[in-house]
XYZ file of C-alpha atoms in Angstrom:
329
model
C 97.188 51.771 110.322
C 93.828 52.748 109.019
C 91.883 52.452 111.787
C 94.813 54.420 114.110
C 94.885 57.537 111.630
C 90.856 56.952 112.024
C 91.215 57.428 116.213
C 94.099 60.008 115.828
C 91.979 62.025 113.925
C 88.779 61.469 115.736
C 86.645 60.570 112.957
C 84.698 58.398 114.884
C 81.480 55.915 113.128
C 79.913 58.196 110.709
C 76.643 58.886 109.415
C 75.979 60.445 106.398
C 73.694 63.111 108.215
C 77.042 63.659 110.045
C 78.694 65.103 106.694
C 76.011 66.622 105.096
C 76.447 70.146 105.458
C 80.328 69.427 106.541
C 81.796 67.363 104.190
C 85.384 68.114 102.843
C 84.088 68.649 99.325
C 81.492 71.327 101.126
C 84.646 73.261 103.185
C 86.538 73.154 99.712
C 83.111 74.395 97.742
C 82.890 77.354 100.014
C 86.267 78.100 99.843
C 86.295 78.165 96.599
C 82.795 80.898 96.480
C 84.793 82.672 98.624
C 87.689 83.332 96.247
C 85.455 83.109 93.560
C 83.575 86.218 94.398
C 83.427 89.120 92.177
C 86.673 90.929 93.290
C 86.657 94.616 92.667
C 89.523 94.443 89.798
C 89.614 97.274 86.729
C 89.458 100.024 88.837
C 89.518 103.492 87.074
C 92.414 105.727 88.025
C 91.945 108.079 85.724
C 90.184 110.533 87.699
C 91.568 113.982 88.387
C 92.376 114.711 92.404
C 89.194 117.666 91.525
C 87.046 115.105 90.468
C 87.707 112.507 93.073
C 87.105 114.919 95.912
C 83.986 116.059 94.273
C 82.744 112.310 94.434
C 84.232 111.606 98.298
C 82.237 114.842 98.845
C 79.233 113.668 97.489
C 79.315 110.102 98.997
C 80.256 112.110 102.574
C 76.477 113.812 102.266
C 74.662 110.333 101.085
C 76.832 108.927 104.076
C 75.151 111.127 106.483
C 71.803 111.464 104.761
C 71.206 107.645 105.125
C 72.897 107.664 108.806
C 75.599 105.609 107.770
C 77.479 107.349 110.496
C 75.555 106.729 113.727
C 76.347 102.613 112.750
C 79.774 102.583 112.176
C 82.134 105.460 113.521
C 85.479 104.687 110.850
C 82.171 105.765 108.204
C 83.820 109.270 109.195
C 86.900 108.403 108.327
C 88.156 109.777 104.648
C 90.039 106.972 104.090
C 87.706 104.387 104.471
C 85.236 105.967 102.167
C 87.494 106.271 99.801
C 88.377 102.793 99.432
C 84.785 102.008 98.782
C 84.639 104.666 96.035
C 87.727 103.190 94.335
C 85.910 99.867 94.692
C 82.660 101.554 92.987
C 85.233 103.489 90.371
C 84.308 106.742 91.954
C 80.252 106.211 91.377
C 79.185 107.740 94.974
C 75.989 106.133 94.441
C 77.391 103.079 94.089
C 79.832 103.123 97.035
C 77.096 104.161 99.299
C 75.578 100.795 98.222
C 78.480 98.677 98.319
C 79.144 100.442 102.099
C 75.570 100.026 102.979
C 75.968 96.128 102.159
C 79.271 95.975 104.370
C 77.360 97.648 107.528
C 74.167 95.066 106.850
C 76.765 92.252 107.048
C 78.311 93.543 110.219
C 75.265 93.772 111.923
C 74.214 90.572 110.871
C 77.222 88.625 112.138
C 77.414 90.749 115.375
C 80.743 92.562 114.452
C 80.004 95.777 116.148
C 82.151 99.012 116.518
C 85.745 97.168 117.425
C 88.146 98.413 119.844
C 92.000 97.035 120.187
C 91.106 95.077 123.215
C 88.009 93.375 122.047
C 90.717 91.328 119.764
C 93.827 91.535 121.225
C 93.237 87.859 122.954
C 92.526 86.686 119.587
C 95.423 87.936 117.841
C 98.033 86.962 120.894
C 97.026 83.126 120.671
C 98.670 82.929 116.941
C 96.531 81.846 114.701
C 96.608 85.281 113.109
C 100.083 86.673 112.207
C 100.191 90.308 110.511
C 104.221 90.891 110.476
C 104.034 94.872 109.359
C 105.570 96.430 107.959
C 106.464 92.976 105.979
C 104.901 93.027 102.495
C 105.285 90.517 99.430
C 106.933 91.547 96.968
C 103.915 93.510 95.385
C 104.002 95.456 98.432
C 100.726 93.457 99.616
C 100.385 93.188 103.738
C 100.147 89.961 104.213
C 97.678 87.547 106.547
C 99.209 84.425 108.086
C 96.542 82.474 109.222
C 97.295 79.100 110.934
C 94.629 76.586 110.713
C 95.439 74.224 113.249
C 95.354 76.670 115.931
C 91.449 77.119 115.429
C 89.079 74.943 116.992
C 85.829 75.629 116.262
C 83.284 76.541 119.382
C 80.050 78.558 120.078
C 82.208 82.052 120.324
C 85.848 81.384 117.990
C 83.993 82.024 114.476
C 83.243 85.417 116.044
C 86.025 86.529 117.478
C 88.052 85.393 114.601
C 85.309 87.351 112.172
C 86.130 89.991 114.526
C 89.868 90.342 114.875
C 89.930 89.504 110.667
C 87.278 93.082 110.051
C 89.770 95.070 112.589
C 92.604 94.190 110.516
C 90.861 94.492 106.845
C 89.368 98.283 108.345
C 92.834 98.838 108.904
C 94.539 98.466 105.761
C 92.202 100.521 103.776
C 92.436 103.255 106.912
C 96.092 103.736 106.657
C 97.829 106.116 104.700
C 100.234 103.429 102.942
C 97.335 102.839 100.651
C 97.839 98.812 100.674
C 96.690 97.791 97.196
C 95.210 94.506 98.253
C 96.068 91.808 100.738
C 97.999 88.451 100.401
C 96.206 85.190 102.655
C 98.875 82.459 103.752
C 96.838 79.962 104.982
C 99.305 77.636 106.704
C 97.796 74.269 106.608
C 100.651 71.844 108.643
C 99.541 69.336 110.439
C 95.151 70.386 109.950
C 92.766 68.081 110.749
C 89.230 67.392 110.900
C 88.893 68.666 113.949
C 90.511 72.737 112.634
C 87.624 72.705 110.095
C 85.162 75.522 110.591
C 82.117 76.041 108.021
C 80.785 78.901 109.907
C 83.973 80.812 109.352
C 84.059 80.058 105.689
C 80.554 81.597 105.730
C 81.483 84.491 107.835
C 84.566 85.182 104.912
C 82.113 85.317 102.472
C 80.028 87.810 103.386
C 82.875 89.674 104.235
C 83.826 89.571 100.709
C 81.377 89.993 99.412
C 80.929 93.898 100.059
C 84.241 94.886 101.415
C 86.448 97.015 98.940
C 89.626 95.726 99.209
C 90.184 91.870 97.698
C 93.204 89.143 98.805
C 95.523 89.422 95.950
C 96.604 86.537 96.182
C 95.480 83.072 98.196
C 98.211 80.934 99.266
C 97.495 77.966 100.382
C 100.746 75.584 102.400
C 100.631 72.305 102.999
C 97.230 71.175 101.787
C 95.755 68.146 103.131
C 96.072 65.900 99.852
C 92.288 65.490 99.305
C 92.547 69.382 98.960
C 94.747 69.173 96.525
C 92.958 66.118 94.685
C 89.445 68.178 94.666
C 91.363 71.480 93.198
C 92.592 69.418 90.414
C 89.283 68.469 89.951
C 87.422 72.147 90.417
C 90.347 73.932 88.523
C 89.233 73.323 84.791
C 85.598 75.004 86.135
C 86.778 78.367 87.430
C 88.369 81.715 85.671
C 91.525 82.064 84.971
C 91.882 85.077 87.827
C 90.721 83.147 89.807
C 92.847 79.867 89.012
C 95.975 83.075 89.204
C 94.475 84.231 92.644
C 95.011 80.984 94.617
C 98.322 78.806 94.646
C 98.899 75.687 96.444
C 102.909 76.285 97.552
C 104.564 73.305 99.252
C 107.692 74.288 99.901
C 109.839 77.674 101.410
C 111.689 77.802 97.552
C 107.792 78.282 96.175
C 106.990 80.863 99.068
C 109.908 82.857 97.830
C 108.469 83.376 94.507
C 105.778 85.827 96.328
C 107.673 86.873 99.603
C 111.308 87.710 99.753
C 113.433 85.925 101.927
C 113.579 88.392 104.951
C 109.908 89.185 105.571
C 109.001 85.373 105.613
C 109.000 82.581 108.433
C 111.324 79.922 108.786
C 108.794 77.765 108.544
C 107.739 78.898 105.161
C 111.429 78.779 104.017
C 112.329 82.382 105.201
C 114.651 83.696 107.716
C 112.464 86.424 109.438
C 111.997 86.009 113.211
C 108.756 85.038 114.464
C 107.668 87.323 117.399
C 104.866 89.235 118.813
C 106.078 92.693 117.954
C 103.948 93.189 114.710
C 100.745 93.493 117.076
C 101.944 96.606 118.991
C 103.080 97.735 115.151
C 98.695 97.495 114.507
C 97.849 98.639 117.993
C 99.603 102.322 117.028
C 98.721 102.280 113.852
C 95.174 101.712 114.644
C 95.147 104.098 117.714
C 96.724 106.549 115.554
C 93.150 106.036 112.545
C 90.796 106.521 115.197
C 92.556 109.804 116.517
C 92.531 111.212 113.204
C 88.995 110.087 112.748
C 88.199 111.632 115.337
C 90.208 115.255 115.097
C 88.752 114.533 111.285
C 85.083 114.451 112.666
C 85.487 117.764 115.339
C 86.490 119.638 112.254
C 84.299 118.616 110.282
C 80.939 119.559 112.667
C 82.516 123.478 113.100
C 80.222 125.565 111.320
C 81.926 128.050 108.686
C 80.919 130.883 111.369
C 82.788 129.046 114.311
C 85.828 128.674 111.868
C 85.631 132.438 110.803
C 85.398 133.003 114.056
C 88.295 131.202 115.593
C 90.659 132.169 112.843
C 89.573 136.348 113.771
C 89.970 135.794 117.344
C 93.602 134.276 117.181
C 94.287 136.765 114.081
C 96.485 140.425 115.236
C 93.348 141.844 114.393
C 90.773 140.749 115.960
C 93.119 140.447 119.293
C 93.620 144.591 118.774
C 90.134 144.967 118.969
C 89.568 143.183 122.115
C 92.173 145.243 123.787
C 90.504 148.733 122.667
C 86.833 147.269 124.560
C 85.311 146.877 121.372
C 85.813 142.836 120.470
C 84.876 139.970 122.608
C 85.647 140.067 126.171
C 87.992 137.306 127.081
């Protein structure tokens, strides 16, 4: 029986150079860093609306003094730099830092500016599920992600990195002002052969200088030595961190974070599983990039072009025109 599981799983005659840098224990130790970063928790939101558009304000000029905007074009978008100043508890200075960090990683990893297309492939093989407008019960989006649809090749790290930025970008550009992010990671039936270190790697640098942290990590269906090494690594780690991730194994556990109708079957819900939710993102992200951009137009209008465009549509200025003594038309 051992040596079938052995074939079935293609483990194959190993060497220890083999597990070196891939050994469970080194998946589970990244994982771990990953939720272990510093998440962006006690933020002040104290400040007066006054005060907070004095700071988006100032960040908007350190933005474009540092040419923050010729790398990344959401940069123009309000939104978006205001989820980095909540991050930074309205410090400008700081949230230019924190964004600077987040544009360094992206260029590192290859990310680039992301259309809808470059991930729609990605997102219609299901390994990614985003069911909007489905929240937990803390009103969290959450992240279905199925780990035994990923096999790991020269290009998937990257287009998962990818298609996991377009969706995080997302959430902190739309209006519903998401207060963090719930992580399913669906586990059934993984094997060796799922495991990816180079997206674990990817996820951390990601987290490490985006504003907006999972809320919560749930983890279904563990392999067992996953659950065997947690036991082990729990005693050494924070208590909000210990809070952050759960191991759930059945649908009556899920239920304790998602209600009934916005979860899967398979977790122990009754929602339907289709394909809708990614024409839900499509709009909504279509919709963030018009406004950036009717955002941006408005914003590069001199106070003389605006003066001007308000006189010549005003009674006024359209009475002067008439009598030859305004702008010809």
């Amino acid at each position: 029986n051992y040596l079938k599981w052995r074939e079935e799983q293609n483990i194959g005659n190993i060497s220890f150079e083999d597990v070196r840098e891939g050994s469970t224990f080194s998946l589970f130790r990244v994982a771990i860093s990953i939720v272990n970063m510093p998440a962006f928790q006690d933020i002040d939101e104290s400040y007066s609306e006054e005060q907070r558009a004095r700071a988006l304000e100032t960040l908007s000029d350190i933005v474009k003094d540092r040419g923050y905007e010729g790398r990344l074009f959401l940069v123009k978008n309000k939104l978006f730099l205001t989820a980095f100043l909540r991050a930074s508890n309205y410090k400008p200075d700081d949230a230019a830092t924190l964004l600077g960090n987040y544009l360094k990683w992206r260029e590192e990893q290859n990310i680039g500016n992301i259309s809808f297309e470059d991930v729609r492939d990605e997102l219609e093989l299901g390994k990614l599920d985003v069911p909007l407008p489905s929240t937990d019960k803390n009103g969290h989006p959450v992240v279905y992600f199925i780990s035994r649809l990923h096999y790991p090749s020269p290009t998937s790290a990257l287009k998962l990195a990818r298609a996991m930025t377009l969706l995080l970008e997302l959430f902190i550009c739309d209006p519903e002002d998401y207060p963090g992010y719930v992580i399913v990671n669906d586990m059934t039936n993984v094997g060796l052969s799922n495991f990816d270190l180079s997206v674990m790697h990817m996820m951390k640098g990601l987290q490490a200088s985006f504003p907006m942290m999972p809320s919560k990590v749930l983890i279904v269906n563990a392999p067992f030595v996953f659950n065997a090494i947690w036991r082990m690594a729990r005693p050494l780690l924070s208590a909000s961190v210990v809070d952050q991730v759960q191991f759930v194994h059945s649908g009556q556990d899920m239920l304790a974070y998602i209600d009934s109708e916005h979860l899967y079957p398979d977790c122990g819900g009754t929602a339907s599983r289709n394909q809708a939710w990614i024409h839900t993102l499509e709009e909504k992200y279509t919709k963030i990039v018009d406004e950036t951009r009717s955002d941006s137009s408005e914003a590069k209008q001199t106070p003389e072009q605006d003066i001007s465009s308000k006189l010549q549509d005003s009674p006024i200025m359209a009475n002067a025109t008439s009598l030859g003594i305004g702008p010809a038309s």
